[in-house]
Coordinates of C-alpha atoms and ligand atoms in Angstrom, one line a residue:
Chain A
M15 CA -43.8 0.0 -2.6
K16 CA -46.1 -2.7 -1.5
G17 CA -45.6 -6.2 0.0
L18 CA -47.0 -9.1 -2.0
T19 CA -47.3 -12.8 -0.8
I20 CA -47.3 -15.2 -3.7
R21 CA -46.9 -18.8 -4.4
I22 CA -44.6 -20.2 -7.1
S23 CA -44.3 -23.7 -8.5
R24 CA -40.8 -25.0 -7.9
F25 CA -39.2 -28.0 -9.5
D26 CA -35.6 -29.0 -9.8
P27 CA -35.3 -32.2 -11.9
E28 CA -32.0 -33.1 -10.1
N29 CA -33.7 -33.2 -6.6
D30 CA -37.5 -33.2 -7.0
E31 CA -39.9 -36.0 -8.1
T32 CA -42.7 -33.5 -8.6
A33 CA -43.2 -29.8 -8.4
H34 CA -44.4 -28.1 -5.2
L35 CA -45.6 -24.6 -4.4
E36 CA -43.5 -22.3 -2.3
T37 CA -44.6 -19.1 -0.7
Y38 CA -42.6 -15.8 -0.9
T39 CA -43.2 -12.3 0.4
V40 CA -41.5 -9.5 -1.5
N41 CA -41.6 -5.8 -1.8
V42 CA -42.3 -4.4 -5.3
N43 CA -43.4 -1.0 -6.7
D44 CA -47.0 -0.2 -7.2
G45 CA -48.1 -1.5 -10.7
A46 CA -45.4 -4.1 -10.7
R47 CA -45.8 -6.9 -13.2
V48 CA -45.4 -10.6 -12.5
L49 CA -42.0 -10.4 -14.0
H50 CA -40.9 -7.8 -11.5
V51 CA -42.0 -10.1 -8.7
L52 CA -39.9 -12.9 -10.2
H53 CA -36.9 -10.7 -10.4
A54 CA -37.4 -9.5 -6.9
I55 CA -37.5 -13.0 -5.5
H56 CA -34.6 -14.0 -7.6
D57 CA -32.5 -11.0 -6.6
T58 CA -33.3 -10.8 -2.9
L59 CA -34.6 -14.2 -1.7
D60 CA -33.7 -17.1 -3.9
P61 CA -31.2 -16.9 -6.8
S62 CA -32.0 -20.4 -7.8
L63 CA -35.5 -19.4 -9.1
S64 CA -35.6 -20.0 -12.8
F65 CA -37.7 -18.3 -15.4
R66 CA -37.5 -17.2 -18.9
Y67 CA -37.9 -13.7 -20.3
S68 CA -36.3 -11.4 -22.9
C69 CA -38.0 -8.2 -24.0
A70 CA -40.0 -7.5 -20.9
S71 CA -42.4 -5.7 -23.1
G72 CA -44.9 -8.3 -24.5
Q73 CA -43.1 -8.7 -27.8
C74 CA -40.8 -11.8 -27.7
G75 CA -43.2 -14.4 -26.1
S76 CA -40.6 -15.9 -23.8
C77 CA -42.3 -15.4 -20.5
A78 CA -45.7 -17.0 -20.6
V79 CA -46.7 -18.5 -17.2
H80 CA -50.0 -19.5 -15.6
V81 CA -51.3 -17.0 -13.0
N82 CA -54.1 -18.6 -10.9
G83 CA -54.4 -21.2 -13.7
E84 CA -54.7 -18.8 -16.7
P85 CA -51.9 -18.3 -19.0
V86 CA -50.5 -14.7 -19.2
L87 CA -47.3 -12.9 -20.2
A88 CA -45.4 -12.4 -17.0
C89 CA -44.0 -9.1 -18.3
L90 CA -47.5 -7.6 -18.9
E91 CA -49.7 -9.1 -16.2
E92 CA -50.0 -7.0 -13.1
A93 CA -48.9 -8.7 -9.9
K94 CA -51.5 -9.2 -7.3
D95 CA -51.3 -10.3 -3.7
G96 CA -52.1 -13.9 -3.2
M97 CA -51.5 -15.1 -6.8
T98 CA -50.2 -18.5 -7.7
I99 CA -47.6 -18.7 -10.5
E100 CA -47.0 -21.9 -12.3
P101 CA -45.4 -23.0 -15.6
I102 CA -47.5 -23.3 -18.7
H103 CA -48.7 -26.8 -19.6
L104 CA -45.6 -28.0 -21.5
P105 CA -42.9 -30.4 -20.1
V106 CA -41.2 -28.5 -17.2
K107 CA -37.4 -28.2 -17.3
K108 CA -37.0 -26.2 -14.1
D109 CA -39.4 -24.1 -12.0
L110 CA -41.2 -21.9 -14.6
I111 CA -39.1 -22.8 -17.5
V112 CA -40.8 -25.3 -19.9
D113 CA -39.5 -27.0 -23.0
L114 CA -40.7 -24.7 -25.8
L115 CA -38.5 -26.0 -28.6
P116 CA -40.5 -29.0 -29.9
T117 CA -43.6 -26.9 -30.2
L118 CA -41.8 -24.0 -31.7
E119 CA -40.2 -26.3 -34.3
A120 CA -43.7 -27.5 -35.3
I121 CA -44.6 -24.1 -36.5
A122 CA -44.1 -24.2 -40.3
F123 CA -41.7 -21.9 -42.3
L124 CA -42.4 -20.3 -45.5
L125 CA -41.2 -22.5 -48.5
P126 CA -40.5 -19.9 -51.2
V127 CA -41.9 -20.3 -54.7
E128 CA -39.6 -19.7 -57.6
D129 CA -40.1 -16.3 -59.2
S130 CA -42.3 -15.1 -56.3
V131 CA -44.3 -11.9 -56.5
L132 CA -45.2 -9.6 -53.7
P133 CA -48.5 -10.1 -52.1
K134 CA -51.4 -7.9 -53.2
K135 CA -53.0 -5.5 -50.7
S136 CA -56.0 -7.8 -50.4
E137 CA -53.7 -10.8 -49.6
I138 CA -51.8 -8.7 -47.0
D139 CA -55.1 -7.7 -45.3
A140 CA -56.2 -11.4 -45.2
I141 CA -52.9 -12.4 -43.6
K142 CA -52.9 -9.5 -41.1
P143 CA -55.1 -11.0 -38.4
L144 CA -52.9 -14.1 -38.3
K145 CA -49.4 -12.7 -38.4
D146 CA -48.9 -11.1 -35.1
C147 CA -48.1 -14.3 -33.1
I148 CA -45.2 -13.9 -30.7
E149 CA -45.0 -17.7 -30.2
C150 CA -45.6 -17.5 -26.4
L151 CA -47.5 -20.9 -26.6
A152 CA -50.2 -19.7 -24.2
C153 CA -52.7 -21.1 -26.7
V154 CA -51.1 -24.5 -26.7
S155 CA -51.1 -24.6 -22.9
V156 CA -54.9 -24.5 -22.8
C157 CA -55.8 -26.5 -25.9
P158 CA -57.7 -29.7 -24.9
A159 CA -57.0 -31.4 -28.2
V160 CA -53.2 -31.0 -27.6
D161 CA -53.6 -32.8 -24.3
V162 CA -55.2 -36.0 -25.7
T163 CA -54.1 -36.2 -29.4
K164 CA -51.0 -35.6 -31.5
F165 CA -52.5 -32.3 -32.7
L166 CA -49.6 -29.8 -33.3
G167 CA -51.7 -27.1 -31.7
P168 CA -53.5 -23.8 -32.3
T169 CA -50.5 -21.7 -33.4
A170 CA -49.2 -24.3 -35.8
M171 CA -52.6 -24.2 -37.5
R172 CA -52.6 -20.4 -37.5
Q173 CA -49.3 -20.5 -39.3
Q174 CA -50.6 -23.0 -41.8
M175 CA -53.5 -20.7 -42.6
R176 CA -51.2 -17.6 -42.7
L177 CA -49.0 -19.4 -45.2
A178 CA -51.9 -20.7 -47.2
L179 CA -52.9 -17.1 -47.8
D180 CA -49.4 -16.1 -49.0
P181 CA -48.6 -16.2 -52.7
R182 CA -44.8 -16.5 -51.9
D183 CA -45.3 -19.9 -50.2
S184 CA -45.2 -23.1 -52.2
G185 CA -46.2 -25.6 -49.4
D186 CA -49.3 -27.7 -49.5
R187 CA -50.7 -26.1 -46.3
I188 CA -54.1 -27.8 -46.4
A189 CA -52.7 -31.3 -46.6
D190 CA -50.1 -30.5 -43.9
A191 CA -52.8 -29.1 -41.6
V192 CA -55.0 -32.2 -42.0
R193 CA -52.0 -34.4 -41.2
D194 CA -51.1 -32.3 -38.1
G195 CA -54.5 -32.6 -36.5
L196 CA -56.8 -30.0 -38.2
F197 CA -59.9 -32.2 -37.3
T198 CA -59.0 -32.6 -33.7
C199 CA -59.9 -29.0 -32.7
T200 CA -63.1 -29.0 -30.6
S201 CA -63.7 -25.4 -31.4
C202 CA -63.6 -24.6 -27.7
Q203 CA -62.3 -21.1 -28.2
A204 CA -59.9 -21.4 -25.3
C205 CA -56.8 -20.6 -27.4
W206 CA -57.8 -17.2 -28.7
K207 CA -59.3 -16.0 -25.3
V208 CA -55.8 -16.4 -23.8
C209 CA -53.8 -15.1 -26.7
P210 CA -52.0 -11.9 -25.7
K211 CA -52.4 -10.9 -29.4
N212 CA -56.0 -11.7 -29.7
I213 CA -55.5 -13.9 -32.7
E214 CA -58.9 -15.6 -33.5
I215 CA -57.4 -19.0 -34.4
P216 CA -60.6 -21.1 -34.4
G217 CA -62.6 -18.8 -36.7
K218 CA -59.9 -17.2 -38.8
A219 CA -57.5 -20.3 -39.2
I220 CA -59.1 -23.6 -38.2
E221 CA -62.5 -23.1 -39.8
K222 CA -60.9 -21.6 -42.9
L223 CA -58.5 -24.4 -43.3
R224 CA -61.4 -26.8 -42.9
A225 CA -63.3 -25.0 -45.5
Q226 CA -60.4 -25.3 -47.9
A227 CA -59.9 -29.0 -46.9
N228 CA -63.5 -29.5 -47.8
T229 CA -63.0 -28.3 -51.4
R230 CA -60.0 -30.8 -51.5
G231 CA -62.0 -33.8 -50.3
F232 CA -60.5 -34.0 -46.8
T233 CA -63.7 -33.6 -44.8
L234 CA -64.2 -36.5 -42.5
P235 CA -67.0 -39.1 -43.6
R236 CA -69.1 -38.5 -40.5
H237 CA -69.1 -34.7 -41.1
L238 CA -70.2 -35.3 -44.7
E239 CA -73.1 -37.4 -43.5
V240 CA -74.2 -34.5 -41.1
A241 CA -74.1 -32.1 -44.0
A242 CA -76.1 -34.5 -46.3
L243 CA -78.7 -34.7 -43.5
V244 CA -79.0 -30.9 -43.1
K245 CA -79.4 -30.6 -46.8
A246 CA -82.1 -33.2 -47.0
T247 CA -84.0 -32.4 -43.9
G248 CA -83.0 -29.0 -42.6
R249 CA -81.8 -30.7 -39.4
S250 CA -78.5 -32.0 -38.3
V251 CA -80.0 -34.7 -36.1
P252 CA -82.2 -37.6 -37.5
W253 CA -86.0 -37.6 -36.8
T254 CA -86.9 -40.3 -34.3
T255 CA -89.7 -39.2 -32.0
E256 CA -92.2 -36.3 -32.0
T257 CA -90.1 -33.1 -32.2
F258 CA -90.4 -30.1 -29.9
L259 CA -91.7 -28.0 -32.7
E260 CA -94.5 -30.6 -33.4
K261 CA -95.4 -30.7 -29.7
V262 CA -95.7 -26.9 -28.9
P263 CA -98.2 -24.3 -30.1
D264 CA -97.0 -21.2 -32.1
V265 CA -97.3 -19.0 -29.1
I266 CA -96.8 -19.9 -25.4
E267 CA -98.4 -17.3 -23.1
P268 CA -97.0 -16.8 -19.5
Y269 CA -99.2 -17.6 -16.5
G270 CA -98.9 -14.0 -15.2
P271 CA -98.5 -10.6 -16.8
V272 CA -96.2 -10.4 -19.9
K273 CA -92.8 -9.0 -19.0
A274 CA -91.2 -9.6 -22.4
T275 CA -91.9 -11.3 -25.8
V276 CA -89.3 -13.3 -27.5
G277 CA -89.0 -15.6 -30.5
F278 CA -87.6 -19.0 -29.6
F279 CA -84.8 -20.7 -31.7
V280 CA -84.8 -24.2 -30.5
G281 CA -81.9 -25.8 -32.4
C282 CA -81.6 -29.4 -33.7
M283 CA -80.6 -31.2 -30.5
Y284 CA -83.4 -29.7 -28.3
N285 CA -85.9 -30.1 -31.1
L286 CA -85.1 -33.8 -31.8
R287 CA -83.0 -35.3 -29.1
Q288 CA -83.4 -33.6 -25.7
V289 CA -87.1 -32.5 -26.3
Q290 CA -88.0 -32.6 -22.6
S291 CA -85.2 -30.0 -21.7
A292 CA -86.7 -27.5 -24.1
L293 CA -90.3 -28.3 -22.8
D294 CA -88.9 -27.6 -19.2
A295 CA -87.5 -24.3 -20.4
M296 CA -90.9 -23.3 -21.8
E297 CA -92.5 -24.0 -18.4
V298 CA -89.9 -21.9 -16.5
L299 CA -90.3 -19.0 -19.1
R300 CA -94.2 -19.3 -18.5
R301 CA -93.7 -18.8 -14.7
N302 CA -91.4 -15.8 -15.4
G303 CA -93.6 -13.7 -17.5
I304 CA -92.0 -14.4 -20.9
R305 CA -94.3 -14.8 -23.9
V306 CA -92.7 -17.2 -26.4
I307 CA -93.3 -17.1 -30.1
I308 CA -92.1 -20.3 -31.8
P309 CA -92.0 -20.1 -35.7
K310 CA -92.1 -23.6 -37.0
E311 CA -90.3 -23.0 -40.3
Q312 CA -86.9 -22.5 -38.5
V313 CA -84.1 -24.8 -39.5
C314 CA -80.6 -25.8 -38.3
C315 CA -78.5 -22.7 -37.5
G316 CA -75.6 -24.3 -39.6
S317 CA -73.1 -24.5 -36.7
P318 CA -72.2 -28.2 -37.3
L319 CA -71.4 -27.2 -40.9
I320 CA -69.6 -24.0 -40.2
R321 CA -67.3 -25.6 -37.6
T322 CA -66.4 -28.4 -39.9
G323 CA -65.7 -26.1 -42.9
Q324 CA -68.8 -27.2 -45.0
L325 CA -70.2 -23.9 -46.2
A326 CA -72.2 -24.7 -49.3
I327 CA -75.7 -24.3 -47.9
I328 CA -75.0 -21.9 -45.0
E329 CA -76.3 -18.9 -46.7
T330 CA -79.6 -20.6 -47.5
L331 CA -80.0 -21.7 -43.8
K332 CA -79.2 -18.2 -42.5
K333 CA -81.7 -16.6 -44.9
Q334 CA -84.5 -19.0 -43.9
N335 CA -83.9 -18.5 -40.2
I336 CA -83.6 -14.7 -40.4
E337 CA -86.7 -14.4 -42.6
T338 CA -88.7 -16.8 -40.3
F339 CA -88.2 -14.6 -37.3
Q340 CA -88.2 -11.2 -39.1
S341 CA -91.5 -11.9 -40.8
R342 CA -93.2 -12.2 -37.5
G343 CA -91.8 -8.9 -36.3
I344 CA -89.7 -10.5 -33.6
D345 CA -87.0 -8.2 -32.2
T346 CA -85.5 -10.6 -29.7
V347 CA -84.6 -14.2 -30.4
L348 CA -84.0 -16.5 -27.5
T349 CA -81.6 -19.5 -27.7
M350 CA -81.0 -22.1 -25.1
C351 CA -78.5 -24.1 -27.1
A352 CA -75.0 -22.6 -26.5
G353 CA -73.8 -23.6 -30.0
C354 CA -76.9 -22.1 -31.8
G355 CA -76.5 -18.9 -29.6
T356 CA -72.9 -18.4 -30.5
T357 CA -73.6 -19.0 -34.1
L358 CA -76.5 -16.6 -34.3
K359 CA -74.6 -14.0 -32.4
N360 CA -71.1 -14.4 -34.1
D361 CA -71.7 -16.0 -37.5
Y362 CA -75.0 -14.4 -38.5
K363 CA -75.8 -10.7 -39.1
T364 CA -79.3 -10.6 -37.6
P365 CA -81.8 -7.8 -37.8
F366 CA -83.0 -8.8 -34.3
K367 CA -81.2 -9.2 -30.9
V368 CA -80.1 -12.7 -29.9
I369 CA -80.2 -13.6 -26.2
D370 CA -79.4 -16.7 -24.3
I371 CA -81.9 -18.1 -21.8
N372 CA -79.4 -17.5 -18.9
E373 CA -79.1 -13.9 -19.8
L374 CA -82.9 -13.5 -20.2
L375 CA -83.8 -15.1 -16.9
T376 CA -81.3 -13.1 -14.9
Q377 CA -82.1 -9.9 -16.8
Y378 CA -85.9 -10.0 -15.9
G379 CA -85.5 -11.5 -12.4
L380 CA -86.3 -15.0 -11.6
E381 CA -89.3 -16.1 -9.5
P382 CA -87.5 -17.7 -6.6
P383 CA -87.7 -21.5 -6.7
A384 CA -87.7 -23.6 -3.5
R385 CA -84.2 -24.8 -2.5
L386 CA -83.5 -28.5 -3.3
S387 CA -81.3 -30.2 -0.7
I388 CA -78.7 -31.4 -3.2
K389 CA -75.3 -30.4 -4.3
A390 CA -74.5 -29.7 -7.9
T391 CA -71.6 -28.7 -10.1
Y392 CA -71.8 -26.7 -13.2
H393 CA -70.1 -27.4 -16.5
D394 CA -69.4 -24.2 -18.5
P395 CA -70.3 -24.9 -22.2
C396 CA -67.4 -23.5 -24.3
H397 CA -69.9 -21.8 -26.6
L398 CA -71.7 -20.1 -23.7
M399 CA -68.7 -19.1 -21.6
R400 CA -66.2 -18.2 -24.3
G401 CA -68.5 -18.0 -27.3
Q402 CA -70.9 -15.6 -25.6
G403 CA -69.1 -14.5 -22.5
I404 CA -71.8 -15.9 -20.3
R405 CA -70.3 -17.2 -17.1
D406 CA -71.9 -15.5 -14.1
Q407 CA -75.6 -15.7 -15.1
P408 CA -76.0 -19.5 -14.9
R409 CA -74.3 -19.5 -11.6
E410 CA -76.6 -16.8 -10.3
L411 CA -79.6 -19.0 -11.4
I412 CA -78.2 -22.2 -10.0
R413 CA -77.4 -20.7 -6.6
Q414 CA -81.0 -19.9 -6.1
V415 CA -82.0 -23.5 -6.2
V416 CA -79.1 -25.7 -5.1
D417 CA -75.6 -25.6 -3.6
L418 CA -73.0 -25.0 -6.2
V419 CA -69.6 -26.7 -6.1
E420 CA -67.2 -25.3 -8.6
M421 CA -64.9 -27.3 -10.9
P422 CA -62.3 -26.0 -13.4
S423 CA -63.9 -24.8 -16.7
I424 CA -62.6 -27.2 -19.5
C425 CA -63.9 -28.5 -22.8
C426 CA -65.9 -31.8 -22.5
G427 CA -64.8 -32.8 -26.0
S428 CA -68.1 -32.8 -27.8
G429 CA -67.8 -29.7 -30.1
G430 CA -66.2 -28.9 -33.4
G431 CA -67.4 -32.1 -34.9
V432 CA -65.1 -34.0 -32.7
R433 CA -67.7 -36.2 -31.0
S434 CA -68.8 -37.6 -34.5
G435 CA -65.5 -37.3 -36.3
N436 CA -62.9 -38.3 -33.6
P437 CA -64.9 -40.3 -31.0
E438 CA -61.8 -41.5 -29.2
E439 CA -60.6 -38.0 -28.6
A440 CA -64.1 -37.0 -27.5
A441 CA -64.2 -39.9 -25.1
A442 CA -60.8 -39.0 -23.7
L443 CA -61.9 -35.5 -23.0
G444 CA -65.2 -36.6 -21.7
S445 CA -63.6 -39.0 -19.2
R446 CA -61.4 -36.2 -18.0
R447 CA -64.6 -34.2 -17.3
G448 CA -65.9 -37.3 -15.4
K449 CA -62.9 -37.3 -13.1
E450 CA -63.4 -33.6 -12.2
I451 CA -67.0 -34.2 -11.6
K452 CA -66.1 -37.1 -9.3
K453 CA -63.7 -34.9 -7.2
T454 CA -66.5 -32.4 -6.5
G455 CA -68.6 -35.1 -4.7
V456 CA -71.9 -33.6 -6.0
D457 CA -75.3 -35.3 -6.6
I458 CA -76.0 -33.8 -10.0
V459 CA -74.2 -32.0 -12.9
I460 CA -75.8 -29.0 -14.4
S461 CA -75.1 -27.5 -17.8
S462 CA -76.7 -25.3 -20.4
C463 CA -75.8 -26.9 -23.8
P464 CA -77.4 -30.0 -25.3
F465 CA -74.1 -31.2 -26.7
C466 CA -72.3 -31.0 -23.4
E467 CA -75.3 -32.5 -21.5
F468 CA -75.5 -35.4 -24.0
H469 CA -71.8 -36.1 -24.0
I470 CA -71.1 -35.7 -20.3
T471 CA -73.8 -38.2 -19.5
E472 CA -71.7 -40.9 -21.0
H473 CA -68.8 -40.1 -18.7
T474 CA -70.3 -39.7 -15.2
D475 CA -72.6 -41.8 -13.0
K476 CA -74.3 -38.6 -11.9
P477 CA -77.5 -37.3 -13.6
V478 CA -76.6 -34.4 -16.0
K479 CA -79.4 -31.9 -16.2
N480 CA -80.2 -28.8 -18.1
I481 CA -80.3 -25.6 -15.9
T482 CA -84.0 -25.0 -16.7
T483 CA -84.9 -28.6 -15.7
V484 CA -83.3 -28.0 -12.3
L485 CA -85.1 -24.6 -11.9
L486 CA -88.4 -26.3 -12.8
E487 CA -87.7 -28.9 -10.1
G488 CA -87.3 -26.1 -7.7
Y489 CA -90.7 -24.7 -8.8
K490 CA -92.4 -28.1 -8.4
E491 CA -90.9 -28.4 -4.9
K492 CA -92.2 -24.9 -4.1
D493 CA -95.7 -25.9 -5.3
R494 CA -95.5 -29.1 -3.3
Q495 CA -94.6 -27.2 -0.1
K496 CA -97.4 -24.7 -0.7
G497 CA -99.9 -27.5 -1.6
T498 CA -100.5 -26.0 -5.1
P499 CA -101.5 -28.7 -7.5
P500 CA -98.8 -29.1 -10.2
V501 CA -99.5 -27.5 -13.5
T502 CA -99.5 -30.2 -16.3
Chain B
M18 CA -23.2 -26.2 -34.7
M19 CA -24.8 -27.6 -31.6
L20 CA -27.9 -26.0 -30.2
T21 CA -29.1 -26.7 -26.7
D22 CA -31.9 -25.2 -24.6
D23 CA -30.3 -26.7 -21.5
V24 CA -31.2 -24.8 -18.3
V25 CA -30.1 -27.5 -15.9
D26 CA -26.7 -28.9 -16.5
C27 CA -23.8 -26.6 -15.5
H28 CA -20.7 -27.6 -17.2
V29 CA -17.5 -25.9 -18.2
V30 CA -17.0 -25.2 -21.9
D31 CA -13.7 -24.0 -23.4
C32 CA -13.8 -21.6 -26.3
H33 CA -11.9 -19.0 -28.2
V34 CA -14.8 -16.6 -28.5
L35 CA -17.8 -16.1 -26.3
V36 CA -20.7 -14.2 -27.7
T37 CA -23.5 -13.0 -25.5
G38 CA -26.9 -12.3 -27.0
S39 CA -28.9 -14.1 -29.6
G40 CA -30.2 -11.1 -31.7
G41 CA -29.1 -10.6 -35.2
E42 CA -25.8 -9.1 -34.2
G43 CA -24.9 -12.0 -31.9
I44 CA -25.9 -14.6 -34.5
R45 CA -23.9 -12.9 -37.2
A46 CA -20.9 -12.7 -34.9
V47 CA -21.1 -16.4 -34.1
I48 CA -21.4 -17.4 -37.8
E49 CA -18.3 -15.4 -38.6
S50 CA -16.1 -16.3 -35.6
S51 CA -17.0 -20.0 -35.7
Q52 CA -15.1 -20.2 -39.0
Y53 CA -11.9 -19.3 -37.1
G54 CA -12.2 -21.0 -33.8
D55 CA -14.5 -22.6 -31.1
T56 CA -17.4 -20.2 -30.4
V57 CA -20.0 -20.2 -27.7
L58 CA -23.1 -18.2 -27.7
V59 CA -25.0 -17.5 -24.5
S60 CA -28.6 -16.3 -24.7
K61 CA -31.2 -15.6 -21.9
T62 CA -34.0 -17.1 -24.0
I63 CA -34.4 -19.4 -26.9
V64 CA -32.2 -18.4 -29.9
G65 CA -34.4 -16.7 -32.4
K66 CA -36.7 -15.4 -29.7
G67 CA -34.5 -13.0 -27.9
G68 CA -32.7 -9.8 -28.7
C69 CA -34.1 -6.8 -30.4
T70 CA -33.9 -8.1 -33.9
T71 CA -37.0 -10.3 -33.7
I72 CA -39.0 -7.4 -32.3
A73 CA -37.6 -4.6 -34.4
E74 CA -40.4 -3.5 -36.7
G75 CA -38.3 -3.1 -39.8
G76 CA -35.7 -0.7 -38.6
Y77 CA -32.0 -1.9 -38.4
N78 CA -28.8 -0.1 -37.8
A79 CA -25.9 -1.4 -39.7
V80 CA -22.3 -0.4 -40.5
M81 CA -22.1 0.3 -44.2
R82 CA -18.5 1.5 -44.6
E83 CA -15.2 0.4 -43.2
A84 CA -14.8 3.9 -41.7
G85 CA -18.0 3.6 -39.7
A86 CA -17.0 0.4 -38.0
Ligands
SF4_627 S1 -60.4 -23.9 -30.3 FE1 -59.9 -25.2 -28.5 S2 -59.5 -27.2 -29.4 FE2 -59.4 -25.7 -31.1 S3 -57.3 -25.1 -31.3 FE3 -58.3 -23.6 -30.0 S4 -57.8 -24.5 -27.9 FE4 -57.5 -26.1 -29.3
SF4_628 S1 -51.3 -17.5 -31.3 FE1 -51.3 -16.0 -29.5 S2 -51.2 -17.4 -27.7 FE2 -50.7 -18.6 -29.5 S3 -48.4 -18.5 -29.5 FE3 -49.2 -16.9 -30.9 S4 -49.3 -15.0 -29.6 FE4 -49.2 -16.8 -28.2
FES629 S1 -40.5 -11.1 -21.8 FE1 -40.9 -10.8 -23.9 S2 -43.1 -11.2 -24.0 FE2 -42.7 -11.1 -21.9

């Protein structure tokens, strides 16, 4: 037995205006789950505590709650001292019980075809990764698109794709998915990272539905324009000024001894829109012993097309990028755009290793910058934190140069083609981010993704800077303190 | 049939038959008994989510002959 002190969100609609946290201390067995704690409180301290459960074994999806802000199944999650248990983000009926019914009813049923035949083995295999949903709605609880649009949610899309693959179903799943908000998904990956059944909804349902929607003429006009631009120019951003690739030599040698050699994949945004950020990154790499090879024939990674279901020229882009780096004998390709990084790592099969700049700089050890007397917050790019699992490395770098004030990690709304295709949704999510930034009281916002940096700038009055720009400022300050003339 | 997911209101309901549990067995019992009188089903979770039926992976026990009942 052990004693645990935990906090639980309590709300009784008959007496309370808003929910409040109450603290309880209970004894439970070692290895107890969150559900055991709820039972212990209910049975020994407060019989009015309300929560929902049924199977107690992770199979019915009745018991999802937030523990320390993350959705989990109460019956599977181990109880820890000091945790906070709250309802998932759906309308609360009482304490931890939320109104599941409207969202469950939005999950489509199979509409049988006449004279149906059993699915073939290949069809069953295709359906398999989508069929294990226990309808716990953890995914809905974290979906940013659900919060600001009429999107029916991740698991509703999962079910549409599952049915679209089933020969026994007669529904028009693609048209229904488009109607229910298929193009509002920001591709933030939050849903499947919390899914207790690990169902990869963005890649295996939403992108697949979007690809089928593309063949049916449902692709949004703005997304078609981007595809046409990539087809014509190899880039997803229009040419305006001198590009990064035009400005830099083919090889950038470090100032000191070479610790590592990498090929640099710049990506459309840093090549064409935020050129200075990429130049700052090169300077930081020079100071840290990284030799950078920059093949000029590289093109768009294809991410803006893959996320919006436009797959026609993807194989051509992949082939060109892979050959470009491979032909130079490069064994490690460096990315600094979170979107390109996640695409090269997860959508390509590369004969070389792909590494993000935050990984690289922490791996080889950073020349210490001077400390800047400012406070900063860090925005986790979805495609870095969830797409590549990189959460600690940027923080490790930032803490060396400024004081870091944390804020909750939520999508800024710029991904998945939402900024171009659904600007109102993107603005609603962006302004939500702006409010979180304001709460932190910081001087600057740091991120590590050109899309996030560009989008968040419109929703905060604080400067939004790339992580390498801030490191470079730390180096310049160091040089100034030492009296070393700045390198130009 | 009236379906509620009401966790708040406490009210007294009269019925001829009270069924507890919303698995396949409970639901089948309710369908049958509701043809003969007022029936109430009580479930600890949303009907369709609870019970063993929804989580049974293809195996069911059922009475096939009168004598087995
Ligand atoms: S990827 Fe993000 S926006 Fe898209 S369905 Fe999942 S949680 Fe929602
Ligand atoms: S997809 Fe996963 S998280 Fe969403 S309802 Fe189903 S099991 Fe739960
Ligand atoms: S109680 Fe059934 S999944 Fe937790």
